[in-house]
Coordinates of C-alpha atoms in Angstrom, one line a residue:
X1 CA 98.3 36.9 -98.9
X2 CA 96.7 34.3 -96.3
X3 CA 98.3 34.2 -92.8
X4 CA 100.3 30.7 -94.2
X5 CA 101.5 32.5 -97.1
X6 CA 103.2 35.2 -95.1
X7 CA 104.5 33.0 -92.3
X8 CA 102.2 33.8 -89.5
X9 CA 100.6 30.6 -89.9
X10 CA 102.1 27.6 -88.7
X11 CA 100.3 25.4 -91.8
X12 CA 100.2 22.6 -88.6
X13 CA 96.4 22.0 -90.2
X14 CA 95.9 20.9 -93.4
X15 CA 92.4 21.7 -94.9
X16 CA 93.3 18.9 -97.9
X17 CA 94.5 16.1 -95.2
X18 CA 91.1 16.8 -93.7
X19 CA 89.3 16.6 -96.6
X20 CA 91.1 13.0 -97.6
X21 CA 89.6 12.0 -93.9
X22 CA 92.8 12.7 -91.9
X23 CA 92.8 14.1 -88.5
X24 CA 94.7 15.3 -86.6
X25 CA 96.7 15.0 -82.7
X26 CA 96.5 18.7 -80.9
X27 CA 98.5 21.3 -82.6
X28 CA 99.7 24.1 -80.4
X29 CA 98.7 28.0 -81.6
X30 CA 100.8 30.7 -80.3
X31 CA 98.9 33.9 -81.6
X32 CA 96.9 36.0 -79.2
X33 CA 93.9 38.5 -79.4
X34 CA 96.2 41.5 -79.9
X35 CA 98.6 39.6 -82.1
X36 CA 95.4 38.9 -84.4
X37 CA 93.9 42.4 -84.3
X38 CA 97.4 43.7 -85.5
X39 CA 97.5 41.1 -88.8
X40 CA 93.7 42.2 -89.6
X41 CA 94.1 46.1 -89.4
X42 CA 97.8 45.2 -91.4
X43 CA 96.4 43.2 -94.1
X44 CA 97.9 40.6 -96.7
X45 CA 100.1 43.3 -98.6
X46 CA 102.9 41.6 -99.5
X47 CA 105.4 44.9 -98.7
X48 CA 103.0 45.1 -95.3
X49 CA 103.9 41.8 -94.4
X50 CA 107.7 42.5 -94.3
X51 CA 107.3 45.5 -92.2
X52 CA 105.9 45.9 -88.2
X53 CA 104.6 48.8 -86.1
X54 CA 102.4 51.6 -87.6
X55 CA 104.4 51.6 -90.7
X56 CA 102.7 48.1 -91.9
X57 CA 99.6 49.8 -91.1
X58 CA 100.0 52.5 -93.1
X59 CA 100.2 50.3 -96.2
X60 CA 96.2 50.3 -95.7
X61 CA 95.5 53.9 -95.4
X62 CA 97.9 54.7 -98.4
X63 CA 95.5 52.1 -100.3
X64 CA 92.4 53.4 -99.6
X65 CA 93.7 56.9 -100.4
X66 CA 95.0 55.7 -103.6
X67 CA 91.7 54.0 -104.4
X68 CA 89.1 57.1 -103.4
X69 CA 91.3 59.6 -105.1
X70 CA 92.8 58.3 -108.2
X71 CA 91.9 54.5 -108.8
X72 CA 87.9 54.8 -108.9
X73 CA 88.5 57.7 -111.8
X74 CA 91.2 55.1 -113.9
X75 CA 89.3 52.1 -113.8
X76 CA 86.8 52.7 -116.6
X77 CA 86.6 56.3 -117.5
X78 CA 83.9 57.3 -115.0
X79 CA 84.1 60.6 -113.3
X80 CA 82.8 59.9 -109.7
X81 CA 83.1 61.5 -106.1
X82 CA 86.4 60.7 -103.9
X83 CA 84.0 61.6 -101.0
X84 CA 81.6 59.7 -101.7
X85 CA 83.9 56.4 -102.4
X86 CA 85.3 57.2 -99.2
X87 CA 81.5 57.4 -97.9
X88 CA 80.9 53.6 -99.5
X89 CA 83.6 52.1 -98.1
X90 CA 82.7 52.9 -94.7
X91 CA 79.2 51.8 -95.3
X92 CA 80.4 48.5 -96.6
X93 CA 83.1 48.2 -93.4
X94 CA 80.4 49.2 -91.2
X95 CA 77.9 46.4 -93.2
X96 CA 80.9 44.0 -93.3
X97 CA 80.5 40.2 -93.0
X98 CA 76.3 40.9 -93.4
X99 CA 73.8 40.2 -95.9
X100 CA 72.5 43.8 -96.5
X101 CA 70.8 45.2 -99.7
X102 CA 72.2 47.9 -101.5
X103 CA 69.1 49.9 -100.1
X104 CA 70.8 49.6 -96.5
X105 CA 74.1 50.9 -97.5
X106 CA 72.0 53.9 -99.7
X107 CA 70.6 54.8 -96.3
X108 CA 73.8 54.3 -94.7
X109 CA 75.3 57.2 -97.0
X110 CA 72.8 59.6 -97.0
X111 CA 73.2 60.0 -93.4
X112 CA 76.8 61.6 -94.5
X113 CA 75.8 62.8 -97.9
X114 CA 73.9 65.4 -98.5
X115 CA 73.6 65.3 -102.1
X116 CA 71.5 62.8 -104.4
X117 CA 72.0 59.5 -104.1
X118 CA 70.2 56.3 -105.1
X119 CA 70.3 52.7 -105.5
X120 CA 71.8 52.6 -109.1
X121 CA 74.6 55.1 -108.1
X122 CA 75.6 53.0 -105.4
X123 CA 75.3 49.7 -107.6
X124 CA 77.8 51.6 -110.3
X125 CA 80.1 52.2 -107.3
X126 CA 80.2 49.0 -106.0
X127 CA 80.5 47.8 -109.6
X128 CA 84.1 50.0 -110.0
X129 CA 85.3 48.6 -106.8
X130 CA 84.8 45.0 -107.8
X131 CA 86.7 45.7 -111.0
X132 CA 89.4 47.4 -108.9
X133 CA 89.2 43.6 -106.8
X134 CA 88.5 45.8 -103.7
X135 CA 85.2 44.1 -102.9
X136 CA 84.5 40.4 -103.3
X137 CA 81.2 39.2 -102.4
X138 CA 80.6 35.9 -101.0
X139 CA 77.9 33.6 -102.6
X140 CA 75.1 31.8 -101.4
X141 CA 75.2 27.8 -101.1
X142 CA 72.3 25.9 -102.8
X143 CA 72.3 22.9 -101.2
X144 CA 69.9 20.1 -101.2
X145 CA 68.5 20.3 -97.6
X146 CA 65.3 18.4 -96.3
X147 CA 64.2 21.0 -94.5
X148 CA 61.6 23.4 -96.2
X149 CA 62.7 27.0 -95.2
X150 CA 63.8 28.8 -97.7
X151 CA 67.3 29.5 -98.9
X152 CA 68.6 33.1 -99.1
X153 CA 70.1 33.9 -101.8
X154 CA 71.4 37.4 -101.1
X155 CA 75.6 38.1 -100.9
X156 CA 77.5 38.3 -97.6
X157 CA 78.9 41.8 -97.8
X158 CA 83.1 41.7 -97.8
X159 CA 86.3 43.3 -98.9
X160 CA 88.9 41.2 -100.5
X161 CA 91.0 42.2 -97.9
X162 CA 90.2 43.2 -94.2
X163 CA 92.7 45.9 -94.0
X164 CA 90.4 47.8 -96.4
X165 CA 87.5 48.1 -93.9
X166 CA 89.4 48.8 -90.6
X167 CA 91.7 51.8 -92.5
X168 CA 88.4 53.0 -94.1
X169 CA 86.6 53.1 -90.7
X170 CA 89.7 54.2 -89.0
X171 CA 90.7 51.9 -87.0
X172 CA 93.7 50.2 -85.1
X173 CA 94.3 46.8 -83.2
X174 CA 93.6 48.6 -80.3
X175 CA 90.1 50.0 -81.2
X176 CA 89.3 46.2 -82.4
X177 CA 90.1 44.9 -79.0
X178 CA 87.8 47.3 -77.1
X179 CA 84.9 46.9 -79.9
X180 CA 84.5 42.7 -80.1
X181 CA 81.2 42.5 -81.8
X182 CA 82.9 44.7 -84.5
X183 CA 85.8 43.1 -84.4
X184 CA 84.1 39.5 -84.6
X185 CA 83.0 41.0 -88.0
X186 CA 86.2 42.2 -89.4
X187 CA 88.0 38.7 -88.6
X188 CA 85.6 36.7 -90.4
X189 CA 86.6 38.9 -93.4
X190 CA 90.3 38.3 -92.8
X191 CA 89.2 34.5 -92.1
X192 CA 87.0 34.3 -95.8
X193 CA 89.9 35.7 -97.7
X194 CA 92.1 33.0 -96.5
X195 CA 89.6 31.1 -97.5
X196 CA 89.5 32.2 -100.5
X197 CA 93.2 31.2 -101.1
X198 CA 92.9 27.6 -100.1
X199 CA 89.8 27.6 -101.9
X200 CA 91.5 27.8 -105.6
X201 CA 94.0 25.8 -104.6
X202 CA 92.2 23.2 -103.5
X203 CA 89.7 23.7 -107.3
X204 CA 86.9 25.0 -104.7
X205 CA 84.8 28.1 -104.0
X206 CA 84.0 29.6 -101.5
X207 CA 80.3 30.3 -100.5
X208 CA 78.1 31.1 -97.1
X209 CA 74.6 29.3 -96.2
X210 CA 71.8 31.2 -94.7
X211 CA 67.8 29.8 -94.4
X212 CA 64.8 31.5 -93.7
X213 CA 64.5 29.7 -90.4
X214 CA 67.7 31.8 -89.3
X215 CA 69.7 28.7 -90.0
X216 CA 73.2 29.7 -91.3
X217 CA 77.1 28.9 -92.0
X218 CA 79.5 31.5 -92.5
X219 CA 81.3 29.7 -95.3
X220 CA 81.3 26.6 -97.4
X221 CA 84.5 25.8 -98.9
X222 CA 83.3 23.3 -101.8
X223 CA 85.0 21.8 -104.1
X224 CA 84.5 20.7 -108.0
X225 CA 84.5 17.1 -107.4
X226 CA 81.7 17.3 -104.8
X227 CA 83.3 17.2 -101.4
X228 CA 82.8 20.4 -99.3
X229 CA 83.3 21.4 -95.9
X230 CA 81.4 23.6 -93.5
X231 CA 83.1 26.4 -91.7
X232 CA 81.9 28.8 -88.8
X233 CA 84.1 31.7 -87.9
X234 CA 84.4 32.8 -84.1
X235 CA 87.0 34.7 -82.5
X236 CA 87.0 32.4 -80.1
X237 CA 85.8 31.0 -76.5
X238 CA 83.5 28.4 -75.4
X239 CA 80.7 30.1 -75.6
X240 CA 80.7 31.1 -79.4
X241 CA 82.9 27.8 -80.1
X242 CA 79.7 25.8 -78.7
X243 CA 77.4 27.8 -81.2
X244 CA 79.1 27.5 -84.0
X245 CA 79.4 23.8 -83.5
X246 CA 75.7 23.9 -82.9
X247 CA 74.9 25.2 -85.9
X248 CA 77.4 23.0 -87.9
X249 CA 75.3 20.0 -86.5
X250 CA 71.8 21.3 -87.4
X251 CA 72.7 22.2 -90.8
X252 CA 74.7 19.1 -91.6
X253 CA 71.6 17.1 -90.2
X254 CA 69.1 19.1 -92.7
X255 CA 71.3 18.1 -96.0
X256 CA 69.6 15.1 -98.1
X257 CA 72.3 12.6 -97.8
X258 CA 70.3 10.2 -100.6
X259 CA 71.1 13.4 -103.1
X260 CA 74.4 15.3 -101.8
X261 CA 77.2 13.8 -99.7
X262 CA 78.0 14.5 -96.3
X263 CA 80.1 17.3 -95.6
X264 CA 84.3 16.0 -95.5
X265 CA 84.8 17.9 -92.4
X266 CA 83.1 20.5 -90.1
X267 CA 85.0 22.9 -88.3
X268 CA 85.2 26.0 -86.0
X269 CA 87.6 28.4 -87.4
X270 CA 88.9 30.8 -84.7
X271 CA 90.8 33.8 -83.9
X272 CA 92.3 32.8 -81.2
X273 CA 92.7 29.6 -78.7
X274 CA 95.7 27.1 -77.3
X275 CA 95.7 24.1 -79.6
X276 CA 94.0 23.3 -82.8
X277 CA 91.7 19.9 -82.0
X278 CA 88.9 17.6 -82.6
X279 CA 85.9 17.5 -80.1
X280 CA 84.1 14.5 -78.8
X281 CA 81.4 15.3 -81.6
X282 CA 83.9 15.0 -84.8
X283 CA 84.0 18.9 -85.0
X284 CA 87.5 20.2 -85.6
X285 CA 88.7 23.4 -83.6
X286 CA 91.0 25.3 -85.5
X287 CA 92.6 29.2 -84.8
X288 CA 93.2 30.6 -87.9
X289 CA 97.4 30.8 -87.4
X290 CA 97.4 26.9 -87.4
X291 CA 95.4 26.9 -91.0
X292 CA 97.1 26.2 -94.4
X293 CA 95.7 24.2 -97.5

């Protein structure tokens, strides 16, 4: 479930209204750091979402148990290691929201592993977790760009939910809070599978941009009749909120306009922050508990 679906989410921004060329007056947001680090290690479980304290964390744990010892077996037959599922799933968390090869997260294992391991074992793995909709991949965008780098083409590394990552590595709301680069990481998982949500509903997909001049955009909502957005995902502050607005502005400069439209919208999705808004550039400012369809 997405933040709006469970109620944490005021909905006070709507990603279709922006899309029809609405905007918006300043929208007040009332969740804080900790707040947001709770609803990322808790997850979008639907019995989580009813609960508080460490027993709606738990849900997590309980899943990734279920998964390592029992669900990787079921799903099609396969005999294969609880350890070593266990061992994948931290690689992945600890590789989350990053365009690594499967060679990376080989390595990654075999510094906890000390039996055989290579790239097809870990490609049959990842292939039993995606049919157990435990990992979800995001995309690459192919748009039609003047510039001549080239696009990457590689996935962006993510669970379908955060929870999945933080109880695989371990970790609390308070171990995000003391760990921001990590935790920067984690949110823009929780921030692509909401998404994800507003994505189908809205007859889009989701994607993420990246160039070989180091150009990139964590996610591209875009939708069948053409129109798309571009999204960058900070935790927040006007530091990173400057970046990703920066970013937004070079990328939307080096589209072909005479081939592809403009993008509808471009927007800085947070973690965290007063008010939803609009800057002087057209950029929208959005935390994440302010976001609906």
């Amino acid at each position: 479930m997405s933040l709006y679906e469970s109620g944490e989410s005021t909905g006070s921004v709507s990603l279709a209204k922006l899309f029809d060329g609405e905007t918006f007056e300043p929208q007040p947001n009332s969740i804080d750091l900790e707040r947001i680090a709770f609803l990322t290690c808790r997850g979008g479980w639907p019995q989580a979402t009813l609960l508080e304290g460490d027993i709606a964390l738990d849900q997590a744990f309980g899943y990734v148990d279920d998964i390592s010892e029992r669900d990787i077996q079921r799903v099609d037959g396969v005999k294969r290691s609880p350890e070593r599922t266990r061992l994948l799933l931290r690689s992945y968390a600890r590789n989350i929201s990053q365009q690594v090869p499967y060679s990376t997260i080989k390595a990654d294992m075999l510094s906890n592993d000390s039996q055989t391991l290579d790239e097809d074992t870990v490609a049959n793995y990842i292939k039993a977790l995606r049919k157990l909709f435990v990992i979800e991949d995001l995309d690459a965008w192919n748009p039609n760009i003047r510039s001549k780098a080239a696009i990457r083409t590689s996935d962006t590394r993510h669970f379908v939910d955060p929870s999945i990552g933080t109880a695989s590595l371990g970790l609390g709301p308070k171990d995000l809070i003391n760990d921001l680069d990590s935790f920067g990481l984690i949110f823009e998982d929780m921030a692509v599978r909401d998404l994800r949500v507003f994505a189908e509903a809205l007859d889009g997909k989701l994607y993420h941009y990246r160039d070989s001049s180091g150009l990139e955009c964590d996610t591209v909502l875009h939708r069948r009749n053409g129109t798309y957005g571009l999204i960058e995902v900070k935790l927040g502050g006007e530091k990173l909120i400057n970046d990703g607005a920066d970013a937004l502005n070079t990328l939307a400069d080096t589209i072909d306009t005479t081939k592809m439209k403009k993008p509808s919208f471009k927007m800085v999705l947070t973690a965290v922050g007063p008010y939803a808004y609009q800057r002087p550039d057209g950029i929208f400012v959005v935390p994440i508990g302010c976001l609906k369809d």
